[in-house]
């Protein structure tokens, strides 16, 4: 029988894990005669009792595998660890807070049988998320797509179902600044969406405050686009012409000098971002550190 690993990143989800586990068990039952299903929880340095709950689940159930990080490495890295430790024919990636309905994994599997290597969850409605989050998310995916030479599906998180072929390619992508929802379409293969309404969090709070969202957004743009660098060139050219024209008017000239200075600083900043990222990659540090593993 073919195998499915359900990868679940976990960071401070003590109030969600048991319910998530139950719902995932329902999925396992639904797929009983089709797939052999394992759960692969990655505890991303939770500070609450998440790991104790996970250890107990692993102790009671052989199909529950747990990777315990030495500290918090971030959502994208936790998912990566799940993928790297999977050898299954299929992998499903799902959040631990039940915002992504687990039952959809069954639909995703059925869809994949039509010949798709990637089936991703496309969000239709976002229950009880702030207007701000909705607007920024809406804008982000569209800006990203206009900047990148890549068709990143809009309104799509990491909730997806992928085949081993895709996982194997992802395993060969060692970049530190990871933006999985961009990396998966980069890989190629045939993909299809399954639409769903994003639920409210079962319990607890989001770990993606504005700062983390901005970091993820920056990762998406700088990992998949060199356009900001090219933009600087065009800006430089534009300013050159502008300053030549403004030579005629002196007071305009002083304003221009200020403006040019600001733009230069901005440009250096963008170059710095890429430089910093190169530095991070050059260091070749491990992506994450595993403290313990259970049932694996
Ligand atoms: N998460 C993680 N490490 C982190 C932050 C989050 O593993 O540093 C997990 C979290 O437990 C959840 C998923 O990533 O399973 C998505 O996080 P969250 O629900 O907070 O994000 P949101 O849905 O609000 O975007
Ligand atoms: Mg969530």
mmCIF file of C-alpha atoms in Angstrom, residues 5-209:
data_model
loop_
_atom_site.group_PDB
_atom_site.id
_atom_site.type_symbol
_atom_site.label_atom_id
_atom_site.label_comp_id
_atom_site.label_asym_id
_atom_site.label_seq_id
_atom_site.Cartn_x
_atom_site.Cartn_y
_atom_site.Cartn_z
ATOM 1 C CA UNK A 5 3.039 11.441 5.796
ATOM 2 C CA UNK A 6 1.056 14.319 7.229
ATOM 3 C CA UNK A 7 3.566 16.994 8.263
ATOM 4 C CA UNK A 8 2.407 19.290 11.056
ATOM 5 C CA UNK A 9 4.597 22.179 12.298
ATOM 6 C CA UNK A 10 3.919 22.917 15.949
ATOM 7 C CA UNK A 11 4.800 26.007 17.924
ATOM 8 C CA UNK A 12 3.019 26.580 21.234
ATOM 9 C CA UNK A 13 -0.120 24.696 20.257
ATOM 10 C CA UNK A 14 -0.889 22.882 23.527
ATOM 11 C CA UNK A 15 -4.591 23.742 23.252
ATOM 12 C CA UNK A 16 -4.870 22.549 19.656
ATOM 13 C CA UNK A 17 -2.779 19.407 19.325
ATOM 14 C CA UNK A 18 -5.190 16.872 20.768
ATOM 15 C CA UNK A 19 -8.105 18.085 18.682
ATOM 16 C CA UNK A 20 -5.909 18.231 15.597
ATOM 17 C CA UNK A 21 -4.731 14.708 16.318
ATOM 18 C CA UNK A 22 -8.337 13.521 16.558
ATOM 19 C CA UNK A 23 -9.289 15.155 13.271
ATOM 20 C CA UNK A 24 -6.213 13.707 11.584
ATOM 21 C CA UNK A 25 -7.185 10.278 12.917
ATOM 22 C CA UNK A 26 -10.525 10.692 11.128
ATOM 23 C CA UNK A 27 -8.583 11.334 7.936
ATOM 24 C CA UNK A 28 -6.476 8.257 8.575
ATOM 25 C CA UNK A 29 -9.660 6.216 8.955
ATOM 26 C CA UNK A 30 -11.183 7.651 5.782
ATOM 27 C CA UNK A 31 -8.069 6.641 3.854
ATOM 28 C CA UNK A 32 -7.695 3.297 5.604
ATOM 29 C CA UNK A 33 -7.999 1.038 2.567
ATOM 30 C CA UNK A 34 -6.069 3.365 0.264
ATOM 31 C CA UNK A 35 -3.053 4.716 2.102
ATOM 32 C CA UNK A 36 -0.885 3.907 5.069
ATOM 33 C CA UNK A 37 -0.891 7.200 6.982
ATOM 34 C CA UNK A 38 1.701 8.495 9.451
ATOM 35 C CA UNK A 39 1.655 11.837 11.278
ATOM 36 C CA UNK A 40 4.919 13.730 11.423
ATOM 37 C CA UNK A 41 4.791 16.474 14.029
ATOM 38 C CA UNK A 42 7.694 18.909 14.127
ATOM 39 C CA UNK A 43 7.915 20.670 17.469
ATOM 40 C CA UNK A 44 9.515 23.988 16.643
ATOM 41 C CA UNK A 45 10.901 24.811 20.078
ATOM 42 C CA UNK A 46 7.530 25.297 21.775
ATOM 43 C CA UNK A 47 7.703 26.951 25.167
ATOM 44 C CA UNK A 48 4.442 25.450 26.419
ATOM 45 C CA UNK A 49 3.587 21.783 27.041
ATOM 46 C CA UNK A 50 3.210 20.917 23.329
ATOM 47 C CA UNK A 51 6.136 18.504 23.369
ATOM 48 C CA UNK A 52 4.771 16.588 26.377
ATOM 49 C CA UNK A 53 1.462 16.095 24.604
ATOM 50 C CA UNK A 54 3.263 15.027 21.424
ATOM 51 C CA UNK A 55 5.481 12.586 23.322
ATOM 52 C CA UNK A 56 2.441 10.986 24.873
ATOM 53 C CA UNK A 57 0.709 10.694 21.500
ATOM 54 C CA UNK A 58 3.857 9.111 20.070
ATOM 55 C CA UNK A 59 4.122 6.727 23.000
ATOM 56 C CA UNK A 60 0.509 5.572 22.502
ATOM 57 C CA UNK A 61 0.534 5.487 18.703
ATOM 58 C CA UNK A 62 3.259 4.034 16.520
ATOM 59 C CA UNK A 63 2.045 6.090 13.552
ATOM 60 C CA UNK A 64 2.773 9.360 15.356
ATOM 61 C CA UNK A 65 6.341 10.504 14.644
ATOM 62 C CA UNK A 66 7.810 13.497 16.382
ATOM 63 C CA UNK A 67 10.840 15.635 15.598
ATOM 64 C CA UNK A 68 11.794 17.916 18.466
ATOM 65 C CA UNK A 69 13.908 20.979 17.572
ATOM 66 C CA UNK A 70 16.536 22.351 19.943
ATOM 67 C CA UNK A 71 14.873 25.788 19.682
ATOM 68 C CA UNK A 72 12.427 27.776 17.582
ATOM 69 C CA UNK A 73 13.602 27.850 13.955
ATOM 70 C CA UNK A 74 10.422 29.130 12.354
ATOM 71 C CA UNK A 75 7.416 27.725 10.559
ATOM 72 C CA UNK A 76 9.064 27.297 7.139
ATOM 73 C CA UNK A 77 12.040 25.454 8.590
ATOM 74 C CA UNK A 78 9.773 23.190 10.640
ATOM 75 C CA UNK A 79 7.903 22.196 7.487
ATOM 76 C CA UNK A 80 11.240 21.620 5.761
ATOM 77 C CA UNK A 81 12.365 19.243 8.500
ATOM 78 C CA UNK A 82 9.129 17.317 8.038
ATOM 79 C CA UNK A 83 9.734 16.984 4.302
ATOM 80 C CA UNK A 84 13.378 15.993 4.751
ATOM 81 C CA UNK A 85 12.436 13.252 7.176
ATOM 82 C CA UNK A 86 9.747 11.795 4.987
ATOM 83 C CA UNK A 87 10.123 8.891 2.629
ATOM 84 C CA UNK A 88 6.454 8.442 1.910
ATOM 85 C CA UNK A 89 4.819 8.338 -1.510
ATOM 86 C CA UNK A 90 2.791 11.417 -0.595
ATOM 87 C CA UNK A 91 3.199 14.272 1.866
ATOM 88 C CA UNK A 92 0.473 16.556 3.150
ATOM 89 C CA UNK A 93 1.450 19.772 4.937
ATOM 90 C CA UNK A 94 -1.073 21.179 7.395
ATOM 91 C CA UNK A 95 -1.074 23.710 10.253
ATOM 92 C CA UNK A 96 -1.628 22.510 13.800
ATOM 93 C CA UNK A 97 -4.392 24.989 14.619
ATOM 94 C CA UNK A 98 -7.160 23.494 12.438
ATOM 95 C CA UNK A 99 -7.402 26.576 10.259
ATOM 96 C CA UNK A 100 -6.854 24.164 7.411
ATOM 97 C CA UNK A 101 -9.622 21.535 7.564
ATOM 98 C CA UNK A 102 -7.877 18.113 7.762
ATOM 99 C CA UNK A 103 -10.707 16.336 5.914
ATOM 100 C CA UNK A 104 -9.660 18.202 2.793
ATOM 101 C CA UNK A 105 -6.589 15.955 2.644
ATOM 102 C CA UNK A 106 -8.894 13.185 1.418
ATOM 103 C CA UNK A 107 -10.157 15.424 -1.394
ATOM 104 C CA UNK A 108 -6.585 16.413 -2.181
ATOM 105 C CA UNK A 109 -5.593 12.772 -2.448
ATOM 106 C CA UNK A 110 -8.510 12.041 -4.779
ATOM 107 C CA UNK A 111 -7.589 15.051 -6.897
ATOM 108 C CA UNK A 112 -3.964 13.895 -7.089
ATOM 109 C CA UNK A 113 -5.161 10.617 -8.558
ATOM 110 C CA UNK A 114 -6.308 12.588 -11.600
ATOM 111 C CA UNK A 115 -2.617 13.067 -12.349
ATOM 112 C CA UNK A 116 -1.543 16.035 -10.246
ATOM 113 C CA UNK A 117 1.728 16.088 -8.312
ATOM 114 C CA UNK A 118 0.731 19.135 -6.327
ATOM 115 C CA UNK A 119 -2.729 19.795 -4.944
ATOM 116 C CA UNK A 120 -2.853 23.006 -2.972
ATOM 117 C CA UNK A 121 -5.517 24.483 -0.754
ATOM 118 C CA UNK A 122 -6.815 27.773 -2.073
ATOM 119 C CA UNK A 123 -8.448 29.982 0.519
ATOM 120 C CA UNK A 124 -11.853 31.354 -0.355
ATOM 121 C CA UNK A 125 -13.003 32.996 2.845
ATOM 122 C CA UNK A 126 -10.972 33.774 5.930
ATOM 123 C CA UNK A 127 -13.117 33.353 9.000
ATOM 124 C CA UNK A 128 -12.552 36.028 11.605
ATOM 125 C CA UNK A 129 -9.225 37.244 10.352
ATOM 126 C CA UNK A 130 -8.770 40.977 10.670
ATOM 127 C CA UNK A 131 -9.523 43.168 7.670
ATOM 128 C CA UNK A 132 -5.877 44.212 7.821
ATOM 129 C CA UNK A 133 -4.602 40.641 7.476
ATOM 130 C CA UNK A 134 -7.013 39.980 4.613
ATOM 131 C CA UNK A 135 -5.984 43.109 2.735
ATOM 132 C CA UNK A 136 -2.242 42.615 3.232
ATOM 133 C CA UNK A 137 -2.508 38.959 2.230
ATOM 134 C CA UNK A 138 -4.550 39.907 -0.845
ATOM 135 C CA UNK A 139 -2.016 42.531 -1.860
ATOM 136 C CA UNK A 140 1.025 40.413 -1.084
ATOM 137 C CA UNK A 141 0.276 37.506 -3.404
ATOM 138 C CA UNK A 142 -0.432 39.882 -6.254
ATOM 139 C CA UNK A 143 2.670 42.022 -5.767
ATOM 140 C CA UNK A 144 4.748 38.870 -5.464
ATOM 141 C CA UNK A 145 3.463 37.466 -8.730
ATOM 142 C CA UNK A 146 4.119 40.683 -10.594
ATOM 143 C CA UNK A 147 7.709 40.714 -9.294
ATOM 144 C CA UNK A 148 8.578 37.051 -9.778
ATOM 145 C CA UNK A 149 8.980 35.082 -12.964
ATOM 146 C CA UNK A 150 6.950 32.429 -11.289
ATOM 147 C CA UNK A 151 3.307 31.609 -11.051
ATOM 148 C CA UNK A 152 2.721 31.489 -7.335
ATOM 149 C CA UNK A 153 -0.963 30.677 -6.800
ATOM 150 C CA UNK A 154 -2.787 33.503 -5.041
ATOM 151 C CA UNK A 155 -4.377 33.038 -1.615
ATOM 152 C CA UNK A 156 -2.492 29.841 -0.993
ATOM 153 C CA UNK A 157 -0.624 28.933 2.153
ATOM 154 C CA UNK A 158 1.448 25.866 2.810
ATOM 155 C CA UNK A 159 -1.581 23.594 3.117
ATOM 156 C CA UNK A 160 -0.979 21.156 0.270
ATOM 157 C CA UNK A 161 -0.631 17.584 -0.863
ATOM 158 C CA UNK A 162 2.450 16.649 -2.881
ATOM 159 C CA UNK A 163 3.967 13.524 -4.331
ATOM 160 C CA UNK A 164 7.349 12.062 -3.513
ATOM 161 C CA UNK A 165 8.746 13.413 -6.802
ATOM 162 C CA UNK A 166 8.118 16.961 -5.614
ATOM 163 C CA UNK A 167 9.418 16.255 -2.121
ATOM 164 C CA UNK A 168 12.628 14.828 -3.585
ATOM 165 C CA UNK A 169 13.297 18.037 -5.506
ATOM 166 C CA UNK A 170 12.525 20.183 -2.467
ATOM 167 C CA UNK A 171 15.039 18.136 -0.496
ATOM 168 C CA UNK A 172 17.689 19.257 -2.964
ATOM 169 C CA UNK A 173 16.936 22.938 -2.378
ATOM 170 C CA UNK A 174 19.135 23.880 0.578
ATOM 171 C CA UNK A 175 18.412 27.617 0.803
ATOM 172 C CA UNK A 176 18.229 29.116 4.256
ATOM 173 C CA UNK A 177 15.680 31.788 3.558
ATOM 174 C CA UNK A 178 12.835 29.517 2.701
ATOM 175 C CA UNK A 179 9.520 30.433 1.190
ATOM 176 C CA UNK A 180 7.914 27.062 0.613
ATOM 177 C CA UNK A 181 4.819 28.325 -1.136
ATOM 178 C CA UNK A 182 7.163 29.799 -3.759
ATOM 179 C CA UNK A 183 9.541 26.854 -3.842
ATOM 180 C CA UNK A 184 6.820 24.337 -4.645
ATOM 181 C CA UNK A 185 5.623 26.087 -7.828
ATOM 182 C CA UNK A 186 9.290 26.679 -8.763
ATOM 183 C CA UNK A 187 9.740 22.906 -8.891
ATOM 184 C CA UNK A 188 7.142 22.676 -11.633
ATOM 185 C CA UNK A 189 5.007 19.549 -12.164
ATOM 186 C CA UNK A 190 1.263 19.509 -12.653
ATOM 187 C CA UNK A 191 -0.724 21.252 -9.973
ATOM 188 C CA UNK A 192 -4.349 21.868 -9.141
ATOM 189 C CA UNK A 193 -6.165 23.856 -6.469
ATOM 190 C CA UNK A 194 -8.838 22.717 -4.078
ATOM 191 C CA UNK A 195 -10.837 25.584 -2.687
ATOM 192 C CA UNK A 196 -11.737 25.843 0.963
ATOM 193 C CA UNK A 197 -12.877 28.297 3.588
ATOM 194 C CA UNK A 198 -10.143 29.077 6.047
ATOM 195 C CA UNK A 199 -11.490 28.423 9.510
ATOM 196 C CA UNK A 200 -10.889 30.266 12.719
ATOM 197 C CA UNK A 201 -8.019 29.103 14.858
ATOM 198 C CA UNK A 202 -9.180 26.266 17.147
ATOM 199 C CA UNK A 203 -7.384 27.848 20.119
ATOM 200 C CA UNK A 204 -4.472 30.133 20.892
ATOM 201 C CA UNK A 205 -3.141 33.011 18.839
ATOM 202 C CA UNK A 206 -1.423 33.492 15.512
ATOM 203 C CA UNK A 207 2.372 33.349 15.470
ATOM 204 C CA UNK A 208 2.417 35.581 12.454
ATOM 205 C CA UNK A 209 2.187 39.096 13.780
#
